[in-house]
CSV table of C-alpha atoms in Angstrom, one decimal:
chain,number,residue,atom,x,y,z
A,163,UNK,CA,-8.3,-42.5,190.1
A,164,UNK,CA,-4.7,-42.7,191.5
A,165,UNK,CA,-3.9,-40.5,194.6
A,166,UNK,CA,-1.3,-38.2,194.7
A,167,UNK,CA,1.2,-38.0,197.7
A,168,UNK,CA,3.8,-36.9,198.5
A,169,UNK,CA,5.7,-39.9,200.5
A,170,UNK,CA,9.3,-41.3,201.6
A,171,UNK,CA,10.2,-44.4,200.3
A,172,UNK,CA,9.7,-45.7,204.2
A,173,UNK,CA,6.7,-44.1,204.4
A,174,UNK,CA,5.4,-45.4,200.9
A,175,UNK,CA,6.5,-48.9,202.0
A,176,UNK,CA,4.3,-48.4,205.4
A,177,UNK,CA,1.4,-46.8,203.4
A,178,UNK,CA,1.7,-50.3,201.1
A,179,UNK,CA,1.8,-52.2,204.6
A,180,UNK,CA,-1.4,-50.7,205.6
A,181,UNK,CA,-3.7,-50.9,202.5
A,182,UNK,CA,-2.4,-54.9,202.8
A,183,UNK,CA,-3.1,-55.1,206.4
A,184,UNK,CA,-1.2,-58.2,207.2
A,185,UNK,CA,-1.6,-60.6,210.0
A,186,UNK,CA,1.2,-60.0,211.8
A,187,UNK,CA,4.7,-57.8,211.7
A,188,UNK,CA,6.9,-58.7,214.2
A,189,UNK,CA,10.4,-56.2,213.9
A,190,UNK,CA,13.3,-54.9,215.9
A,191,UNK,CA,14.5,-51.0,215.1
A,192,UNK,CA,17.8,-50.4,212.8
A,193,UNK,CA,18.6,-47.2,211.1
A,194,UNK,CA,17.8,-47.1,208.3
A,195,UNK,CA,14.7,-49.0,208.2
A,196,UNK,CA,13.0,-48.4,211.3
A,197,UNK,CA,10.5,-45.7,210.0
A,198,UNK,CA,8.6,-48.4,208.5
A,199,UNK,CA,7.7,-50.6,211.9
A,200,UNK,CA,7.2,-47.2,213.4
A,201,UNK,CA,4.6,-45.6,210.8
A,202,UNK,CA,2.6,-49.6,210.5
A,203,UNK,CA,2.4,-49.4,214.8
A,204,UNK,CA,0.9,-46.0,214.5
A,205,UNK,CA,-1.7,-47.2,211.7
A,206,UNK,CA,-2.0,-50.2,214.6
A,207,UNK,CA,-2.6,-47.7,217.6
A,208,UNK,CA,-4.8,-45.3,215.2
A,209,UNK,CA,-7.5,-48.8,214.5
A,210,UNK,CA,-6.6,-48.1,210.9
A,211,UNK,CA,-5.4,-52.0,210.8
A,212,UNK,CA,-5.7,-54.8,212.9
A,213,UNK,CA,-2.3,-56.1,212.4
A,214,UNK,CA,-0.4,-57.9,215.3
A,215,UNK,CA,2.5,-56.2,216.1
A,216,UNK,CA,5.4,-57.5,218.1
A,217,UNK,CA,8.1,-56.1,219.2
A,218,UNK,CA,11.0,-58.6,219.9
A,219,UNK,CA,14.5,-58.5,221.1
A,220,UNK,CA,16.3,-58.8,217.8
A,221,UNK,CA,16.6,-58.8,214.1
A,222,UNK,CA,16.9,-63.0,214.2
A,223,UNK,CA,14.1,-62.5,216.8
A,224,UNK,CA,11.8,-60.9,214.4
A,225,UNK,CA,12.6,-63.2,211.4
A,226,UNK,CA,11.7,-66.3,213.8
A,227,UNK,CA,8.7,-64.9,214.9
A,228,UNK,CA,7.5,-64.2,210.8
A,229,UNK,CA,9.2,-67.6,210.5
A,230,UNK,CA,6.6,-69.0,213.0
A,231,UNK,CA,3.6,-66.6,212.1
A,232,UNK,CA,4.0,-67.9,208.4
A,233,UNK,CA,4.3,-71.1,209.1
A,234,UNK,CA,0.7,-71.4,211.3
A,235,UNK,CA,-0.7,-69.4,208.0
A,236,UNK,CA,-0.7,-66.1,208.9
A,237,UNK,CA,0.5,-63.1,206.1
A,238,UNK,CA,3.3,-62.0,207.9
A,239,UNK,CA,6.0,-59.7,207.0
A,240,UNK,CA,9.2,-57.8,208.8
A,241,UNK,CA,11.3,-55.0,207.9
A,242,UNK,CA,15.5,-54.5,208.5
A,243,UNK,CA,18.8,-53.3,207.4
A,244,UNK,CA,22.3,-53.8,207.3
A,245,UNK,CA,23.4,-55.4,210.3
A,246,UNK,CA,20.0,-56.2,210.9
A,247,UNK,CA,19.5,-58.7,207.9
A,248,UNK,CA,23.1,-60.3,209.1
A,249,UNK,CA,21.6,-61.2,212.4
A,250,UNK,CA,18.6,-62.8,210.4
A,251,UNK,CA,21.2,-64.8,208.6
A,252,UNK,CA,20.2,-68.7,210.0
A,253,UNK,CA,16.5,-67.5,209.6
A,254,UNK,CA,16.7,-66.4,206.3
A,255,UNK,CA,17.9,-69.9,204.9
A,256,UNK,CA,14.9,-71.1,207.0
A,257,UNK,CA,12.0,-69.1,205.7
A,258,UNK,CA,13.2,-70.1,202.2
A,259,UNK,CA,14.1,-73.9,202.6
A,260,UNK,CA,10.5,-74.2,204.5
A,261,UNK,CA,9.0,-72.4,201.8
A,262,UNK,CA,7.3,-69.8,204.0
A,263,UNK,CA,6.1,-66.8,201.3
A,264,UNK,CA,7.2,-64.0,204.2
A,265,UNK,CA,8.1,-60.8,202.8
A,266,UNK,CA,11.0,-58.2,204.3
A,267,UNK,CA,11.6,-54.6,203.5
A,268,UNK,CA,15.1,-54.3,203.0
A,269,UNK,CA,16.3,-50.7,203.6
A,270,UNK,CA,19.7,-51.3,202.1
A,271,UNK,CA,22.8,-50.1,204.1
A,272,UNK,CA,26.6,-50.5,204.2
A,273,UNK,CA,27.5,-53.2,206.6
A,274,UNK,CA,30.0,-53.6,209.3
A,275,UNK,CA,33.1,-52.6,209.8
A,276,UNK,CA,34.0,-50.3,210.1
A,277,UNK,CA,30.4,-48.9,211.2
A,278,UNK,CA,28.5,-46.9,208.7
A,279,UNK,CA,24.7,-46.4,208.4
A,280,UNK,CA,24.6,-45.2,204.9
A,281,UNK,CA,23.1,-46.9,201.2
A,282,UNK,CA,25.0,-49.3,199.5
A,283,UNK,CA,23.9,-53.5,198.9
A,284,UNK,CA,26.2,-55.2,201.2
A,285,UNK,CA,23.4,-56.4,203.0
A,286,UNK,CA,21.2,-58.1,200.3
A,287,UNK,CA,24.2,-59.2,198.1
A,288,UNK,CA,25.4,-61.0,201.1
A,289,UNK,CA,21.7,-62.7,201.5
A,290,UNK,CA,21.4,-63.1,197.7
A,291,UNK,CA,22.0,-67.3,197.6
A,292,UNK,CA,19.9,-67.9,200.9
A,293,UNK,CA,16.9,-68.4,198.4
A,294,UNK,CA,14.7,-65.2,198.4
A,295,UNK,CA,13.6,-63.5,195.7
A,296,UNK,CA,15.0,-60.4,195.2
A,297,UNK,CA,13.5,-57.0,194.0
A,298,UNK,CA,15.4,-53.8,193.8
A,299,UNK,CA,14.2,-50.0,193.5
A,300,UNK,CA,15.3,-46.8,191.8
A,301,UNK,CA,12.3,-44.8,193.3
A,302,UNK,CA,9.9,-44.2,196.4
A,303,UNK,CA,7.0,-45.7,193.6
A,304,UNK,CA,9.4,-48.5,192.8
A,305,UNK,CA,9.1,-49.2,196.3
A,306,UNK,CA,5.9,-49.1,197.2
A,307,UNK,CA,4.7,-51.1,193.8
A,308,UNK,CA,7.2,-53.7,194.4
A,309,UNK,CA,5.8,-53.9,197.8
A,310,UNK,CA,2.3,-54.8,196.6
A,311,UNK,CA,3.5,-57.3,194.3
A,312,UNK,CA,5.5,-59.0,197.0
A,313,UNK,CA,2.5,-61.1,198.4
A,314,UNK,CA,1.3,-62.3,194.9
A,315,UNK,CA,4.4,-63.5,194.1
A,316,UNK,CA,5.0,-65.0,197.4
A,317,UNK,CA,2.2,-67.2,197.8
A,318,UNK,CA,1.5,-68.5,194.5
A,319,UNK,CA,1.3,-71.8,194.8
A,320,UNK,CA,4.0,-72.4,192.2
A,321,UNK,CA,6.6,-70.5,194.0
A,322,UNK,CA,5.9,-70.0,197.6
A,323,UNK,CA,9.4,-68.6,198.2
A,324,UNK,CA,10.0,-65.5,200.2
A,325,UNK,CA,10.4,-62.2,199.0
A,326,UNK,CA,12.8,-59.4,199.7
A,327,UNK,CA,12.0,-55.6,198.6
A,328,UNK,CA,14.9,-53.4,198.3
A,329,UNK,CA,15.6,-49.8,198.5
A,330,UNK,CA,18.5,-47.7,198.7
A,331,UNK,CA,19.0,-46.6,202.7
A,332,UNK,CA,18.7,-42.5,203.1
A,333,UNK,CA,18.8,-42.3,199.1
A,334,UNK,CA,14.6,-43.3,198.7
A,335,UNK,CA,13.8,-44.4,202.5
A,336,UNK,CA,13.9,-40.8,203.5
A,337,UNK,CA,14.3,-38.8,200.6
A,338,UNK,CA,10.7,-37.8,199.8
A,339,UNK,CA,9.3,-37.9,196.3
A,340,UNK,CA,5.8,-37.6,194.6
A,341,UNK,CA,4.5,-41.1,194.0
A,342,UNK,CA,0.7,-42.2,192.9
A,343,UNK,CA,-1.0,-44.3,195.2
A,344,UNK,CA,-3.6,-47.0,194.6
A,345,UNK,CA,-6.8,-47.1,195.6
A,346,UNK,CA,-7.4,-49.3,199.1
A,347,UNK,CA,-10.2,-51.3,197.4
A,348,UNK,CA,-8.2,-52.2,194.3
A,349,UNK,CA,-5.0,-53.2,196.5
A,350,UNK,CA,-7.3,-55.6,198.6
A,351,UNK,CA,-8.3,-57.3,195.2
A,352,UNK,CA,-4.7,-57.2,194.1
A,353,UNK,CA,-3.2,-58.3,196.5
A,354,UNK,CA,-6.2,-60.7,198.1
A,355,UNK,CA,-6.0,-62.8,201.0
A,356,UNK,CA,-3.8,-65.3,201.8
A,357,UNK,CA,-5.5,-68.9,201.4
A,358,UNK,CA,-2.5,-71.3,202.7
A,359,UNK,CA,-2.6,-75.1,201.9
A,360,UNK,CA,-0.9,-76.7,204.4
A,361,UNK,CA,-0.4,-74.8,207.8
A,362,UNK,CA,0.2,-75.4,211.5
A,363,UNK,CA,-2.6,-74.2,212.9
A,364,UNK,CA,-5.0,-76.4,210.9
A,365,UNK,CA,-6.4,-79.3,213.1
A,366,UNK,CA,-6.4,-81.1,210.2
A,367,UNK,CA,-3.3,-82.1,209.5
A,368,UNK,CA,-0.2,-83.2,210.9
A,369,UNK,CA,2.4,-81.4,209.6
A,370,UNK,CA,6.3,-80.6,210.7
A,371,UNK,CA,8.1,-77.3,209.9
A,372,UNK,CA,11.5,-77.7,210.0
A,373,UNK,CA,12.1,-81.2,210.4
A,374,UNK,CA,16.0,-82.7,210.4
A,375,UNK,CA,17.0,-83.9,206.8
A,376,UNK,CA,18.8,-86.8,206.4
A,377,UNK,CA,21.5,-87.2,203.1
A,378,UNK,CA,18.6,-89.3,201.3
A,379,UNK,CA,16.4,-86.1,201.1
A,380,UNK,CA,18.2,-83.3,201.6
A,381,UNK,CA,19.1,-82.6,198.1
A,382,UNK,CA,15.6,-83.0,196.9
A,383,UNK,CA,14.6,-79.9,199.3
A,384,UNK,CA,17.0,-78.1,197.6
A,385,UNK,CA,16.0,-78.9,193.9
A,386,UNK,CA,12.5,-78.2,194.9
A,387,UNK,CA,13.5,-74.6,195.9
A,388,UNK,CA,15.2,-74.1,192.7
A,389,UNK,CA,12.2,-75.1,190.7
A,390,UNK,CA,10.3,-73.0,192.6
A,391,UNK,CA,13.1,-70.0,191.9
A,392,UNK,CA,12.7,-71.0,188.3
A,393,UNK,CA,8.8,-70.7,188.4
A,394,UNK,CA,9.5,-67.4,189.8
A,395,UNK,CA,10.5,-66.0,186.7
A,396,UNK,CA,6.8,-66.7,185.3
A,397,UNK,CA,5.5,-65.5,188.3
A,398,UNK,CA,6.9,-62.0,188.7
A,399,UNK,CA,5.9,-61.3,184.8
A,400,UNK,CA,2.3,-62.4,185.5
A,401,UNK,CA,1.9,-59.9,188.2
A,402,UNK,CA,3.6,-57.6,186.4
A,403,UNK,CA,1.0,-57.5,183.9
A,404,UNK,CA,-1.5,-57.6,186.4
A,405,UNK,CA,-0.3,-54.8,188.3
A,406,UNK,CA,0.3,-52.9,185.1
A,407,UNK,CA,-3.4,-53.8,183.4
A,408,UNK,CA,-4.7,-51.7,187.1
A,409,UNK,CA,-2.0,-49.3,187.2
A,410,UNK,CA,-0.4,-48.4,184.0
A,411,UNK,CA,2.6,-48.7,185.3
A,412,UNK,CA,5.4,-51.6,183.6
A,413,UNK,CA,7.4,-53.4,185.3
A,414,UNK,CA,9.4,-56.7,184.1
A,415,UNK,CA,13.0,-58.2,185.2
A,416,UNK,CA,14.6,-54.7,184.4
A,417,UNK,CA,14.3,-52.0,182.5
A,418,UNK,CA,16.0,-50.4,179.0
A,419,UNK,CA,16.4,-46.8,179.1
A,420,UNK,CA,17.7,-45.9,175.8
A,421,UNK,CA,18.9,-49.0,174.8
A,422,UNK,CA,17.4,-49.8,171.5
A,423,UNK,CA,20.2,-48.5,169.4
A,424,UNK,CA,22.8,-48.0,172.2
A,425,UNK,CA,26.7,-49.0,171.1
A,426,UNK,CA,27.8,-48.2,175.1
A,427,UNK,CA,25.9,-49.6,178.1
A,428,UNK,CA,25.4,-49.3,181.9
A,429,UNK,CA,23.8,-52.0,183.7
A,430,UNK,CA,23.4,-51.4,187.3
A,431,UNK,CA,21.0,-51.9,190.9
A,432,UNK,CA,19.1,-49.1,192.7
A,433,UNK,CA,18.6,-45.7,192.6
A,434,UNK,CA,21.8,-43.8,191.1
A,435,UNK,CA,20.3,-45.5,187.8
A,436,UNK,CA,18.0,-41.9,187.9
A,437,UNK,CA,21.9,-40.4,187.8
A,438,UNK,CA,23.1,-42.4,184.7
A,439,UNK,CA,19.7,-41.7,182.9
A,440,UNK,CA,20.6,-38.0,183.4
A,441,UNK,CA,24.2,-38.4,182.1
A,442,UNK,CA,22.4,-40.3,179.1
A,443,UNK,CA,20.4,-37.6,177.7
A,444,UNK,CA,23.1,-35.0,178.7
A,445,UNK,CA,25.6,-37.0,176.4
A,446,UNK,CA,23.1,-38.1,173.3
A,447,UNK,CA,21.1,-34.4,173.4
A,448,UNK,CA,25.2,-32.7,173.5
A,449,UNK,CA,27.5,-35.4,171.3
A,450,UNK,CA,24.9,-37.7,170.0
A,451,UNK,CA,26.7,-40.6,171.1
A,452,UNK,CA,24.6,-44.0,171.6
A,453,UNK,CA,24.5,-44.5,175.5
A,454,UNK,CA,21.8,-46.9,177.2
A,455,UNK,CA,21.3,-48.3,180.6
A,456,UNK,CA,20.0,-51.2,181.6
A,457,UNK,CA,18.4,-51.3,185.2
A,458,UNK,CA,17.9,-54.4,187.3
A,459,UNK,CA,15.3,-54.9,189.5
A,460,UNK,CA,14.7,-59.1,189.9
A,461,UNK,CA,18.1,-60.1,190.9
A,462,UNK,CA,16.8,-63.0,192.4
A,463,UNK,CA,15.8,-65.5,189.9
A,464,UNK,CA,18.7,-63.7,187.9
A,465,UNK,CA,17.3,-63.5,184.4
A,466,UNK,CA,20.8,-64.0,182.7
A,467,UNK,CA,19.1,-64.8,179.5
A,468,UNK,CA,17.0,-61.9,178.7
A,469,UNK,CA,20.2,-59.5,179.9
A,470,UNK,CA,22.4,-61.9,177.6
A,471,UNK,CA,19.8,-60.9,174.7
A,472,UNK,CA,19.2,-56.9,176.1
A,473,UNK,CA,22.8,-56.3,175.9
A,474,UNK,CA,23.6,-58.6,172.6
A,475,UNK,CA,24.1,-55.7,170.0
A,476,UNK,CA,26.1,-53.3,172.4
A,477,UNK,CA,30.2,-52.9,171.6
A,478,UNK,CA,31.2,-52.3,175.5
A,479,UNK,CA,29.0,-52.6,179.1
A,480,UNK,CA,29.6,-51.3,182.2
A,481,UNK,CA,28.5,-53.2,184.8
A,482,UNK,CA,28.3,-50.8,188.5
A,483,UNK,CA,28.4,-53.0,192.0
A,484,UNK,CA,27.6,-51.2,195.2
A,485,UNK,CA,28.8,-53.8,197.2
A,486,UNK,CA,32.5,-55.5,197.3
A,487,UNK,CA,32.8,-59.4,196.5
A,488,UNK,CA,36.2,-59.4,198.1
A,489,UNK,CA,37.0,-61.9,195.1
A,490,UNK,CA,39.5,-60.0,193.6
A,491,UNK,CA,38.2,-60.0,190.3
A,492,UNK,CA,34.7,-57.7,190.8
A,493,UNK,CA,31.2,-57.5,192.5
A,494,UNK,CA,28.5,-59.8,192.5
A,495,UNK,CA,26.8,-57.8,189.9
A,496,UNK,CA,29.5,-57.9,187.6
A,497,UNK,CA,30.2,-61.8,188.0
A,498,UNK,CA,26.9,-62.7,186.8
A,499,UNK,CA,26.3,-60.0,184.7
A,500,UNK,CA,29.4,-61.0,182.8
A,501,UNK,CA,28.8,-64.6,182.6
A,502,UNK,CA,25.2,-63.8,181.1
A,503,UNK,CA,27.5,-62.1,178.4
A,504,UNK,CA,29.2,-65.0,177.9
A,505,UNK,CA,26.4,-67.4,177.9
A,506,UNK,CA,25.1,-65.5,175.4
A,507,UNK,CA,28.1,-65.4,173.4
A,508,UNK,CA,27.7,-62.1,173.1
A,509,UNK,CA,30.8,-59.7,171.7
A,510,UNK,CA,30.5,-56.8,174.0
A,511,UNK,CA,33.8,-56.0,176.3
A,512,UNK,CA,32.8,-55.8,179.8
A,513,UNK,CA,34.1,-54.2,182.5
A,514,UNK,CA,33.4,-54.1,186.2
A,515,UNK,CA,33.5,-50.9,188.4
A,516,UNK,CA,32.7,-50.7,192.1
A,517,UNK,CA,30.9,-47.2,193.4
A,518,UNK,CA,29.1,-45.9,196.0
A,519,UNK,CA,30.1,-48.1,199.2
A,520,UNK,CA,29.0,-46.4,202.4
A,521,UNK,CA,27.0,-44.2,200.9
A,522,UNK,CA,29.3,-42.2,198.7
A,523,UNK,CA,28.1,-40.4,195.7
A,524,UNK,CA,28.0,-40.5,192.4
A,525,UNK,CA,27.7,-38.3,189.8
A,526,UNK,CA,26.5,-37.1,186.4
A,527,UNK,CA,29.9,-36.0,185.3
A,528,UNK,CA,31.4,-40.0,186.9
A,529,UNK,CA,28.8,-41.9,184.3
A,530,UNK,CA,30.1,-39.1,181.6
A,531,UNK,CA,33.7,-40.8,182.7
A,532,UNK,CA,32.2,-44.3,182.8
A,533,UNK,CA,30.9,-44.1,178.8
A,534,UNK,CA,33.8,-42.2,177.7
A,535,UNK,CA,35.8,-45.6,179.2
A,536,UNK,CA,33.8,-47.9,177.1
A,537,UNK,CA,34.0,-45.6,173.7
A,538,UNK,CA,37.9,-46.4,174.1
A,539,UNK,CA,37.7,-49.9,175.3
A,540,UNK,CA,35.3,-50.9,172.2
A,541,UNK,CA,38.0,-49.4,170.4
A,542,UNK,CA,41.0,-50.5,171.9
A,543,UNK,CA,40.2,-54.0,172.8
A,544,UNK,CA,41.6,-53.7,175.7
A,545,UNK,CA,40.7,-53.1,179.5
A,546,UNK,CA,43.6,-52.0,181.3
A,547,UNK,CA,41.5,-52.6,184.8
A,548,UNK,CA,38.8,-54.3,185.3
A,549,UNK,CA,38.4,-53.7,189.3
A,550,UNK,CA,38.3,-50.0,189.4
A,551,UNK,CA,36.7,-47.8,192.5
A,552,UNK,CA,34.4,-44.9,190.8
A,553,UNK,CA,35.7,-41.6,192.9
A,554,UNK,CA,37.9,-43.1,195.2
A,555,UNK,CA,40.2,-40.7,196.8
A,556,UNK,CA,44.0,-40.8,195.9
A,557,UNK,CA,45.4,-40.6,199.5
């Protein structure tokens, strides 16, 4: 039987933590992730795990130290935001070009400057080509199962990539919702234990982490991490299944709400995707117009072929970015999202709208605006701007 809680997405995240009792969690506070280091230290002071703790200096501090934990073949795992996951910025390309299956709880926040501690996915857009997987959430459950499937992923021996579990700062990490919790004893045979192959702690072998590449093999590294991004794909589906065959719960590279027979689509990251399911059955259940969404949560490997085919029948897609590209022609979102569309070939007109930076809101009534958009673009044939700020003030 599931357990029923009542949890914050940090503390769901921490609960997840526990009932994995990792080897070690090295991690430096920033709002507004640092619940989760918090709630795991208590679980370490209460004996409820025997995780070792340690408290460093820094965010690029604690990814080194997971960085080094990992790579002596411990289970190892940190937890950040914003500026946070900036500082991290040399140590995340390392942890993913030494193949070190670390995972990081990314509490998603606006970053710098001008300073502001709220939600939107500066931060992991900005880390999404240092070669992590990336897994996004709409809810405190989406967190917490993402979080259990983090390891499995991780350390299959056909990916061994690290892993990065999103959530919306504020929004889920301290917004509290009821979630269902698995059982401790069916989490430790989910999740297992980590059984590395090659490690620096084993007397062994000689082995070097980190070595200096030369131009004769430094390009091979880099292939080999892309095959491993493109094994990924598999990967995340397998555990999928497995998580749903214990849970019940589905999970895949997104998720279709109302799709099927939708002629005007959202596709966006996170949790105002609960918002834009509500405009959805507010439009079909009042005008009967066909509205859909389509929610990403792997962004990392990108499956551009399965959007390309979710999105093939629609007449006009939105495509929301919470974070700027500063390219002057959309987000990050909307680039790939868009080229999917055209790999594709698909017909659809596509449009690109920015929302929620810093933590601004959005709104039932602003997705109502967003489908109304499309219904005169698939008409029209014609999108008069294609870089547009959802409630932006005037002056």
């Amino acid at each position: 039987m599931a357990v029923r809680e009542r949890l914050s997405g940090n503390e769901a995240v921490a609960y997840a933590i526990k009932q994995i009792n990792p080897d070690v969690m090295p991690a430096f506070p920033i709002t507004p992730s640092t619940e989760i280091p918090q709630y795991v230290a208590n679980y370490i002071a209460n004996g409820e795990i025997d995780t070792e703790f340690i408290p460093v200096e820094s965010e690029h501090s604690s990814m080194s130290a997971t960085v080094g934990a990992s790579a002596a073949g411990a289970r190892a795992l940190t937890a950040t935001s914003s500026c946070g996951l900036a500082l991290m910025w040399e140590e995340l390309y390392v942890a993913a070009s030494n193949r070190l299956p670390v995972v990081l709880a990314l509490v998603n926040r606006a970053l710098s400057g001008p300073i502001n501690i709220n939600a939107d996915h500066s931060d992991s857009m900005g880390a999404r080509d240092s070669g992590w997987i990336q897994i996004y959430a709409e809810s405190n459950q989406e967190a917490y199962d993402n979080f259990l499937q983090a390891y499995p992923i991780a350390e299959n021996k056909d990916v061994m990539l690290p892993v990065m579990i999103c959530q919306d700062g504020f929004i889920t990490s301290h917004g509290v919702e009821n979630i269902l919790l698995v059982e401790d004893d069916l989490v430790r045979n989910f999740v297992g234990e980590r059984e590395p192959e090659h490690y620096l702690l084993n007397p062994q072998e000689r082995l070097a982490v980190g070595p200096y590449a030369v131009s004769n093999y430094y390009m091979e590294t880099k292939r080999g991490q892309r095959q491993a991004m493109i094994n990924a794909r598999r990967v995340i589906l397998e555990v999928a299944r497995r998580f749903e065959a214990m849970t019940g719960r589905k999970y895949g590279f997104f998720e279709e709400y109302r799709l099927e027979d939708a002629e005007y689509a959202v596709v966006i990251i996170g949790s105002a995707a609960g918002t834009c399911k509500a405009a959805i059955d507010q439009i079909r259940n009042t005008t009967g117009k066909k509205v859909g969404l389509l929610k990403i949560r792997v962004f990392r490997p990108f499956p551009e072929e399965e959007i390309g085919a979710a999105l093939a029948h629609v007449k006009a897609v939105a495509i929301l970015d919470r974070s700027e590209m500063f390219s002057a022609t959309g987000g990050p979102l909307g680039a790939e999202v868009r080229a999917a569309l055209y790999q594709a070939k698909c017909r659809a007109e596509a449009v690109n709208y920015l929302y929620g930076l810093g933590g601004r809101d959005i709104t039932v009534e602003d997705f109502c605006q967003v489908y109304e958009k499309l219904e005169k673009i698939a008409v029209e044939h014609r999108i008069t701007d294609m870089y547009e700020y959802i409630g932006l003030r005037s002056r």
